[in-house]
XYZ file of N, CA, C and O in Angstrom:
664
model
N -202.987 97.748 -18.723
C -203.846 97.448 -19.845
C -202.995 96.878 -20.977
O -201.940 97.411 -21.285
N -203.443 95.764 -21.595
C -202.653 95.169 -22.673
C -202.536 96.120 -23.859
O -203.424 96.938 -24.097
N -201.435 96.026 -24.616
C -201.262 96.891 -25.778
C -202.299 96.576 -26.848
O -202.828 95.478 -26.921
N -202.562 97.575 -27.703
C -203.514 97.384 -28.800
C -202.886 96.524 -29.878
O -201.689 96.603 -30.144
N -203.713 95.674 -30.499
C -203.252 94.831 -31.598
C -203.192 95.623 -32.884
O -203.456 96.831 -32.910
N -202.848 94.978 -33.996
C -202.680 95.683 -35.258
C -203.963 96.335 -35.762
O -203.919 97.238 -36.566
N -205.127 95.906 -35.312
C -206.400 96.460 -35.780
C -207.092 97.256 -34.682
O -208.282 97.491 -34.718
N -206.351 97.724 -33.678
C -206.881 98.571 -32.640
C -207.499 97.820 -31.469
O -207.795 98.416 -30.448
N -207.717 96.523 -31.588
C -208.311 95.776 -30.483
C -207.244 95.502 -29.426
O -206.067 95.525 -29.713
N -207.707 95.275 -28.208
C -206.771 94.973 -27.144
C -206.292 93.536 -27.289
O -207.059 92.642 -27.628
N -205.006 93.342 -27.065
C -204.458 91.991 -27.117
C -204.548 91.359 -25.747
O -204.337 92.013 -24.730
N -204.823 90.090 -25.731
C -204.879 89.326 -24.487
C -203.472 88.980 -24.051
O -202.575 88.827 -24.876
N -203.271 88.836 -22.743
C -201.983 88.387 -22.223
C -201.776 86.909 -22.515
O -200.663 86.424 -22.489
N -202.872 86.188 -22.778
C -202.766 84.760 -23.076
C -202.350 84.584 -24.528
O -202.700 85.375 -25.390
N -201.610 83.533 -24.789
C -201.203 83.210 -26.148
C -202.296 82.439 -26.855
O -203.449 82.409 -26.412
N -201.954 81.769 -27.949
C -202.947 80.993 -28.680
C -203.563 79.914 -27.791
O -202.903 79.335 -26.948
N -204.835 79.692 -27.969
C -205.571 78.649 -27.270
C -205.623 78.877 -25.764
O -205.723 77.955 -24.975
N -205.526 80.178 -25.338
C -205.646 80.503 -23.926
C -204.421 80.188 -23.096
O -204.425 80.334 -21.885
N -203.346 79.730 -23.730
C -202.125 79.405 -23.000
C -201.264 80.657 -22.899
O -201.355 81.552 -23.733
N -200.401 80.724 -21.882
C -199.516 81.883 -21.781
C -198.594 81.939 -22.999
O -198.272 80.907 -23.593
N -198.166 83.138 -23.385
C -197.272 83.250 -24.532
C -195.940 82.573 -24.239
O -195.558 82.410 -23.086
N -195.220 82.161 -25.291
C -193.923 81.521 -25.076
C -192.938 82.498 -24.449
O -193.080 83.713 -24.583
N -191.956 81.932 -23.751
C -190.928 82.752 -23.127
C -190.108 83.450 -24.208
O -189.953 82.939 -25.307
N -189.561 84.603 -23.867
C -188.730 85.347 -24.803
C -187.589 84.453 -25.284
O -186.952 83.766 -24.491
N -187.353 84.484 -26.586
C -186.263 83.704 -27.148
C -186.679 82.324 -27.625
O -185.963 81.689 -28.364
N -187.853 81.829 -27.198
C -188.266 80.508 -27.667
C -189.041 80.653 -28.974
O -189.586 81.709 -29.274
N -189.061 79.622 -29.758
C -189.786 79.624 -31.022
C -191.071 78.849 -30.820
O -191.037 77.669 -30.469
N -192.237 79.505 -30.985
C -193.487 78.775 -30.795
C -193.656 77.700 -31.867
O -193.241 77.882 -33.003
N -194.223 76.589 -31.469
C -194.469 75.485 -32.390
C -195.896 75.569 -32.901
O -196.811 75.863 -32.156
N -196.080 75.326 -34.188
C -197.425 75.282 -34.733
C -198.125 74.056 -34.172
O -197.534 72.980 -34.102
N -199.375 74.195 -33.765
C -200.032 73.085 -33.075
C -200.333 71.878 -33.945
O -200.441 70.784 -33.452
N -200.464 72.045 -35.243
C -200.885 70.923 -36.086
C -199.870 70.553 -37.151
O -200.204 70.012 -38.177
N -198.612 70.855 -36.935
C -197.610 70.489 -37.918
C -197.378 68.986 -37.863
O -197.498 68.353 -36.820
N -197.065 68.428 -39.006
C -196.747 67.007 -39.075
C -195.316 66.871 -39.551
O -194.857 67.646 -40.377
N -194.661 65.868 -39.050
C -193.310 65.612 -39.536
C -193.428 64.985 -40.920
O -194.476 64.446 -41.280
N -192.361 65.028 -41.700
C -192.428 64.433 -43.040
C -192.739 62.941 -42.956
O -192.327 62.254 -42.025
N -193.456 62.465 -43.931
C -193.787 61.051 -44.016
C -192.527 60.273 -44.349
O -191.872 60.546 -45.351
N -192.168 59.318 -43.500
C -190.991 58.493 -43.743
C -191.381 57.242 -44.514
O -192.265 56.499 -44.090
N -190.732 57.034 -45.649
C -191.043 55.892 -46.508
C -189.792 55.053 -46.701
O -188.730 55.591 -47.021
N -189.919 53.754 -46.518
C -188.865 52.815 -46.876
C -189.319 52.138 -48.161
O -190.393 51.530 -48.192
N -188.514 52.256 -49.212
C -188.862 51.691 -50.521
C -187.861 50.587 -50.832
O -186.676 50.824 -50.923
N -188.377 49.371 -51.002
C -187.539 48.209 -51.272
C -187.750 47.796 -52.726
O -188.853 47.391 -53.113
N -186.704 47.908 -53.526
C -186.781 47.545 -54.942
C -185.373 47.275 -55.448
O -184.477 48.090 -55.216
N -185.195 46.157 -56.109
C -183.871 45.799 -56.606
C -183.465 46.613 -57.837
O -182.325 46.532 -58.278
N -184.389 47.391 -58.387
C -184.082 48.251 -59.531
C -184.566 49.673 -59.232
O -185.532 50.140 -59.825
N -183.902 50.347 -58.301
C -184.367 51.672 -57.880
C -184.401 52.696 -59.002
O -185.198 53.637 -58.958
N -183.578 52.508 -60.017
C -183.572 53.452 -61.135
C -184.923 53.492 -61.851
O -185.287 54.483 -62.472
N -185.695 52.426 -61.730
C -187.017 52.384 -62.360
C -188.040 53.263 -61.642
O -189.126 53.493 -62.165
N -187.719 53.708 -60.441
C -188.671 54.478 -59.632
C -188.225 55.911 -59.388
O -188.762 56.569 -58.503
N -187.280 56.396 -60.162
C -186.731 57.733 -59.919
C -187.812 58.816 -59.986
O -187.860 59.700 -59.124
N -188.659 58.768 -60.976
C -189.702 59.791 -61.107
C -190.699 59.711 -59.962
O -191.137 60.729 -59.432
N -191.038 58.497 -59.542
C -191.986 58.321 -58.436
C -191.388 58.825 -57.124
O -192.069 59.469 -56.328
N -190.111 58.542 -56.897
C -189.454 59.030 -55.675
C -189.399 60.554 -55.670
O -189.598 61.191 -54.635
N -189.154 61.148 -56.822
C -189.145 62.610 -56.923
C -190.535 63.175 -56.613
O -190.663 64.169 -55.896
N -191.573 62.530 -57.128
C -192.944 62.955 -56.858
C -193.221 62.905 -55.351
O -193.795 63.830 -54.783
N -192.789 61.835 -54.692
C -193.019 61.691 -53.248
C -192.235 62.742 -52.467
O -192.730 63.280 -51.481
N -191.030 63.034 -52.904
C -190.231 64.077 -52.248
C -190.924 65.427 -52.380
O -190.921 66.229 -51.436
N -191.551 65.685 -53.522
C -192.288 66.937 -53.709
C -193.495 67.025 -52.777
O -193.939 68.116 -52.435
N -194.021 65.872 -52.360
C -195.117 65.848 -51.391
C -194.609 66.057 -49.966
O -195.403 66.154 -49.037
N -193.294 66.076 -49.806
C -192.716 66.256 -48.483
C -192.301 64.962 -47.818
O -191.925 64.962 -46.648
N -192.355 63.858 -48.534
C -191.960 62.568 -47.965
C -190.437 62.428 -47.994
O -189.764 62.975 -48.870
N -189.940 61.688 -47.031
C -188.519 61.318 -47.021
C -188.442 59.855 -47.382
O -188.912 58.998 -46.632
N -187.851 59.587 -48.540
C -187.804 58.221 -49.060
C -186.402 57.655 -48.872
O -185.423 58.243 -49.313
N -186.351 56.498 -48.212
C -185.091 55.761 -48.091
C -185.204 54.547 -48.991
O -186.134 53.747 -48.855
N -184.281 54.382 -49.911
C -184.309 53.308 -50.894
C -183.314 52.226 -50.498
O -182.159 52.525 -50.198
N -183.783 50.980 -50.477
C -182.901 49.829 -50.309
C -183.254 48.813 -51.385
O -184.366 48.822 -51.908
N -182.311 47.933 -51.705
C -182.551 47.019 -52.823
C -182.759 45.566 -52.416
O -183.100 44.748 -53.260
N -182.566 45.260 -51.144
C -182.688 43.863 -50.712
C -183.462 43.759 -49.403
O -183.485 44.695 -48.600
N -184.035 42.594 -49.185
C -184.779 42.340 -47.952
C -183.883 42.499 -46.731
O -184.304 43.065 -45.719
N -182.648 42.029 -46.811
C -181.724 42.145 -45.676
C -181.494 43.609 -45.322
O -181.460 43.973 -44.140
N -181.346 44.457 -46.322
C -181.157 45.889 -46.066
C -182.418 46.503 -45.467
O -182.343 47.404 -44.629
N -183.577 46.020 -45.884
C -184.841 46.502 -45.306
C -184.909 46.140 -43.828
O -185.305 46.965 -42.999
N -184.517 44.917 -43.487
C -184.515 44.505 -42.081
C -183.605 45.408 -41.250
O -183.963 45.828 -40.152
N -182.427 45.698 -41.776
C -181.487 46.567 -41.074
C -182.093 47.948 -40.875
O -182.027 48.515 -39.785
N -182.702 48.495 -41.922
C -183.321 49.817 -41.834
C -184.447 49.822 -40.803
O -184.602 50.778 -40.046
N -185.221 48.755 -40.755
C -186.355 48.682 -39.836
C -185.918 48.524 -38.386
O -186.672 48.853 -37.472
N -184.733 48.018 -38.162
C -184.230 47.905 -36.793
C -183.799 49.260 -36.257
O -183.651 49.423 -35.054
N -183.607 50.221 -37.165
C -183.294 51.589 -36.752
C -184.584 52.295 -36.394
O -185.129 52.120 -35.318
N -185.115 53.027 -37.328
C -186.371 53.751 -37.103
C -187.413 53.229 -38.077
O -187.196 53.211 -39.283
N -188.553 52.849 -37.550
C -189.624 52.322 -38.403
C -190.193 53.442 -39.261
O -190.467 54.536 -38.762
N -190.382 53.192 -40.540
C -190.984 54.205 -41.409
C -192.492 54.278 -41.183
O -193.089 53.415 -40.546
N -193.083 55.317 -41.736
C -194.537 55.453 -41.687
C -195.198 54.575 -42.738
O -196.369 54.237 -42.616
N -194.447 54.231 -43.779
C -194.980 53.498 -44.923
C -193.875 52.680 -45.559
O -192.735 53.137 -45.652
N -194.227 51.496 -46.005
C -193.300 50.627 -46.731
C -193.842 50.461 -48.140
O -195.019 50.108 -48.321
N -192.996 50.745 -49.131
C -193.330 50.486 -50.527
C -192.359 49.429 -51.004
O -191.163 49.502 -50.739
N -192.873 48.430 -51.717
C -192.014 47.351 -52.196
C -192.444 46.901 -53.585
O -193.620 46.960 -53.933
N -191.452 46.449 -54.334
C -191.787 45.727 -55.551
C -192.153 44.307 -55.133
O -192.123 43.965 -53.958
N -192.505 43.479 -56.085
C -192.857 42.094 -55.755
C -191.747 41.151 -56.192
O -191.281 40.333 -55.407
N -191.308 41.275 -57.418
C -190.252 40.394 -57.938
C -188.891 41.019 -57.717
O -188.704 42.215 -57.914
N -187.951 40.171 -57.296
C -186.559 40.591 -57.188
C -185.711 39.501 -57.806
O -185.691 38.376 -57.309
N -185.065 39.844 -58.903
C -184.293 38.836 -59.618
C -185.214 37.730 -60.103
O -186.243 37.993 -60.716
N -184.866 36.516 -59.768
C -185.674 35.360 -60.195
C -186.770 34.987 -59.215
O -187.563 34.091 -59.476
N -186.781 35.665 -58.078
C -187.799 35.385 -57.067
C -189.007 36.279 -57.319
O -188.991 37.475 -57.013
N -190.055 35.722 -57.867
C -191.226 36.490 -58.271
C -192.239 36.717 -57.145
O -193.320 37.246 -57.392
N -191.876 36.327 -55.926
C -192.739 36.579 -54.765
C -191.953 37.212 -53.616
O -192.437 37.268 -52.487
N -190.764 37.721 -53.903
C -189.875 38.237 -52.847
C -190.532 39.310 -51.996
O -190.392 39.318 -50.771
N -191.250 40.232 -52.618
C -191.896 41.302 -51.855
C -192.963 40.775 -50.919
O -193.046 41.180 -49.753
N -193.785 39.854 -51.414
C -194.821 39.255 -50.572
C -194.199 38.518 -49.392
O -194.636 38.657 -48.250
N -193.172 37.739 -49.697
C -192.496 36.967 -48.650
C -191.894 37.901 -47.600
O -192.027 37.664 -46.396
N -191.248 38.982 -48.072
C -190.620 39.925 -47.151
C -191.652 40.539 -46.206
O -191.436 40.574 -44.993
N -192.768 41.019 -46.734
C -193.776 41.669 -45.898
C -194.339 40.687 -44.871
O -194.503 41.031 -43.701
N -194.602 39.446 -45.283
C -195.114 38.436 -44.350
C -194.084 38.156 -43.256
O -194.444 38.061 -42.065
N -192.814 38.042 -43.625
C -191.769 37.766 -42.639
C -191.571 38.938 -41.682
O -191.403 38.735 -40.477
N -191.582 40.154 -42.210
C -191.405 41.327 -41.349
C -192.523 41.415 -40.315
O -192.277 41.737 -39.149
N -193.744 41.113 -40.742
C -194.868 41.122 -39.802
C -194.711 40.018 -38.761
O -194.900 40.252 -37.564
N -194.346 38.810 -39.208
C -194.187 37.678 -38.291
C -193.069 37.931 -37.280
O -193.162 37.502 -36.127
N -192.024 38.630 -37.710
C -190.883 38.931 -36.832
C -191.138 40.157 -35.959
O -190.304 40.511 -35.125
N -192.252 40.839 -36.168
C -192.558 42.035 -35.394
C -191.719 43.244 -35.782
O -191.638 44.213 -35.025
N -191.113 43.219 -36.964
C -190.279 44.341 -37.395
C -191.079 45.459 -38.043
O -190.661 46.616 -38.032
N -192.225 45.125 -38.648
C -193.033 46.159 -39.297
C -194.473 45.699 -39.390
O -194.747 44.596 -39.860
N -195.377 46.579 -38.942
C -196.801 46.254 -39.038
C -197.613 47.436 -39.560
O -198.822 47.486 -39.408
N -196.938 48.394 -40.200
C -197.609 49.573 -40.743
C -198.129 49.339 -42.150
O -198.127 48.219 -42.662
N -198.570 50.414 -42.779
C -199.130 50.292 -44.126
C -198.077 49.901 -45.161
O -196.907 50.294 -45.056
N -198.513 49.110 -46.137
C -197.640 48.618 -47.198
C -198.325 48.867 -48.536
O -199.524 48.634 -48.681
N -197.522 49.307 -49.495
C -197.983 49.432 -50.871
C -197.013 48.655 -51.743
O -195.804 48.873 -51.676
N -197.550 47.743 -52.532
C -196.735 47.066 -53.543
C -196.850 47.876 -54.824
O -197.956 48.109 -55.329
N -195.699 48.329 -55.327
C -195.652 49.081 -56.578
C -194.918 48.201 -57.568
O -193.729 47.937 -57.419
N -195.651 47.726 -58.556
C -195.135 46.677 -59.414
C -195.445 46.945 -60.875
O -196.379 47.681 -61.203
N -194.672 46.361 -61.733
C -194.896 46.492 -63.170
C -196.120 45.689 -63.603
O -196.945 46.140 -64.368
N -196.217 44.471 -63.076
C -197.287 43.563 -63.501
C -198.338 43.430 -62.414
O -198.045 43.068 -61.280
N -199.565 43.737 -62.785
C -200.701 43.633 -61.874
C -201.596 42.501 -62.361
O -201.866 42.392 -63.552
N -202.023 41.648 -61.432
C -202.896 40.538 -61.793
C -203.860 40.288 -60.639
O -203.590 40.689 -59.505
N -204.969 39.600 -60.901
C -205.900 39.279 -59.808
C -205.229 38.471 -58.696
O -205.509 38.695 -57.514
N -204.329 37.552 -59.054
C -203.642 36.749 -58.045
C -202.768 37.632 -57.145
O -202.745 37.459 -55.926
N -202.041 38.558 -57.766
C -201.184 39.456 -56.994
C -202.029 40.374 -56.101
O -201.664 40.625 -54.956
N -203.126 40.867 -56.632
C -203.999 41.731 -55.836
C -204.571 40.966 -54.646
O -204.663 41.508 -53.538
N -204.931 39.710 -54.869
C -205.466 38.892 -53.776
C -204.409 38.653 -52.702
O -204.682 38.755 -51.509
N -203.192 38.333 -53.142
C -202.110 38.079 -52.184
C -201.803 39.350 -51.387
O -201.620 39.304 -50.169
N -201.760 40.503 -52.064
C -201.521 41.766 -51.371
C -202.618 42.019 -50.335
O -202.339 42.398 -49.194
N -203.864 41.790 -50.729
C -204.988 42.000 -49.810
C -204.883 41.084 -48.595
O -205.171 41.498 -47.466
N -204.458 39.843 -48.802
C -204.283 38.912 -47.680
C -203.239 39.420 -46.693
O -203.320 39.135 -45.498
N -202.262 40.183 -47.207
C -201.213 40.750 -46.349
C -201.635 42.108 -45.780
O -200.864 42.734 -45.047
N -202.838 42.561 -46.132
C -203.309 43.854 -45.655
C -202.665 45.016 -46.373
O -202.576 46.115 -45.841
N -202.204 44.781 -47.596
C -201.481 45.797 -48.360
C -202.277 46.233 -49.586
O -203.183 45.540 -50.039
N -201.903 47.384 -50.105
C -202.444 47.866 -51.373
C -201.462 47.487 -52.475
O -200.282 47.231 -52.211
N -201.948 47.458 -53.710
C -201.098 47.122 -54.857
C -201.481 48.027 -56.018
O -202.668 48.233 -56.285
N -200.478 48.572 -56.685
C -200.729 49.381 -57.866
C -199.542 49.306 -58.816
O -198.441 48.939 -58.428
N -199.819 49.674 -60.065
C -198.759 49.826 -61.054
C -198.878 51.189 -61.731
O -198.314 51.415 -62.789
N -199.624 52.096 -61.103
C -199.906 53.410 -61.668
C -199.358 54.497 -60.736
O -199.686 54.521 -59.536
N -198.557 55.413 -61.285
C -197.923 56.452 -60.465
C -198.946 57.381 -59.815
O -198.768 57.800 -58.669
N -200.027 57.708 -60.521
C -201.052 58.582 -59.922
C -201.720 57.882 -58.750
O -201.986 58.495 -57.715
N -202.005 56.601 -58.921
C -202.631 55.855 -57.833
C -201.652 55.703 -56.670
O -202.050 55.775 -55.510
N -200.377 55.517 -56.975
C -199.361 55.447 -55.917
C -199.392 56.729 -55.084
O -199.383 56.683 -53.848
N -199.447 57.861 -55.749
C -199.507 59.148 -55.052
C -200.715 59.196 -54.115
O -200.592 59.589 -52.954
N -201.868 58.786 -54.600
C -203.082 58.808 -53.785
C -202.972 57.851 -52.596
O -203.387 58.177 -51.495
N -202.413 56.682 -52.835
C -202.245 55.712 -51.747
C -201.294 56.244 -50.678
O -201.521 56.054 -49.480
N -200.231 56.912 -51.110
C -199.284 57.480 -50.156
C -199.967 58.570 -49.336
O -199.814 58.628 -48.109
N -200.739 59.430 -49.992
C -201.458 60.476 -49.260
C -202.448 59.868 -48.270
O -202.582 60.344 -47.148
N -203.122 58.807 -48.659
C -204.077 58.149 -47.763
C -203.377 57.437 -46.617
O -203.955 57.294 -45.539
N -202.163 56.982 -46.829
C -201.427 56.292 -45.764
C -201.131 57.230 -44.606
O -200.938 56.785 -43.482
N -201.116 58.515 -44.861
C -200.850 59.490 -43.818
C -202.058 59.699 -42.909
O -201.923 60.129 -41.779
N -203.251 59.382 -43.410
C -204.464 59.569 -42.629
C -204.607 58.466 -41.593
O -204.205 57.329 -41.834
N -205.217 58.762 -40.444
C -205.449 57.705 -39.449
C -206.367 56.640 -40.025
O -207.296 56.942 -40.760
N -206.058 55.391 -39.718
C -206.846 54.268 -40.235
C -207.535 53.562 -39.081
O -206.938 53.329 -38.048
N -208.759 53.187 -39.300
C -209.516 52.439 -38.290
C -208.961 51.028 -38.209
O -208.838 50.348 -39.214
N -208.601 50.620 -37.017
C -208.150 49.250 -36.811
C -206.878 48.897 -37.550
O -206.586 47.744 -37.793
N -206.077 49.881 -37.951
C -204.825 49.599 -38.636
C -205.013 49.092 -40.047
O -204.116 48.500 -40.617
N -206.173 49.334 -40.643
C -206.433 48.860 -42.001
C -205.501 49.547 -42.986
O -205.088 50.679 -42.769
N -205.141 48.875 -44.079
C -204.276 49.484 -45.077
C -205.015 50.583 -45.810
O -206.242 50.646 -45.779
N -204.271 51.463 -46.480
C -204.955 52.493 -47.237
C -205.782 51.857 -48.346
O -205.306 50.972 -49.047
N -207.024 52.277 -48.463
C -207.882 51.742 -49.513
C -207.457 52.326 -50.848
O -207.150 53.509 -50.936
N -207.437 51.511 -51.898
C -207.061 52.064 -53.199
C -208.113 53.065 -53.663
O -209.290 52.902 -53.401
N -207.654 54.134 -54.352
C -208.624 55.075 -54.877
C -209.427 54.425 -55.988
O -208.992 53.445 -56.579
N -210.609 54.970 -56.285
C -211.403 54.383 -57.354
C -210.677 54.431 -58.682
O -209.934 55.360 -58.947
N -210.899 53.419 -59.505
C -210.260 53.368 -60.825
C -210.849 54.455 -61.706
O -212.022 54.802 -61.583
N -210.029 54.998 -62.588
C -210.496 56.039 -63.528
C -211.413 55.458 -64.563
O -211.358 54.411 -65.011
């Protein structure tokens, strides 16, 4: 007869979900744990995003920061992140982020969700981001929401939808 549980009921020989219990010495795995969200952040001025990176780390994300498109390509040849965050302007090139995302997709290096986090937001930039299947924001709270939504499964690989404006 199985031993009594902590509340006097009999315990089943089966483990969680009807499966046999783990072997002695093994550590059972939680069935619904998720690994940390891996983020590659491309920005030529990473010091401008220190507070945002800290916020993402508090959410459990692992953020890898690079400052150039070439470094992003190298990082993507290793392990693909779950999410790519990029600025748009780098130095004198005011479309570097857009160009990078289009090239990475064309080269087959990255086809996951993208968020452009930029100082200047305009209808033209929003349209270009949408054409690339990316979200665009200049607000840290909205960035947080977009990152959280990027973790959710998306129908047809659609980008995370921006949260409603306040």
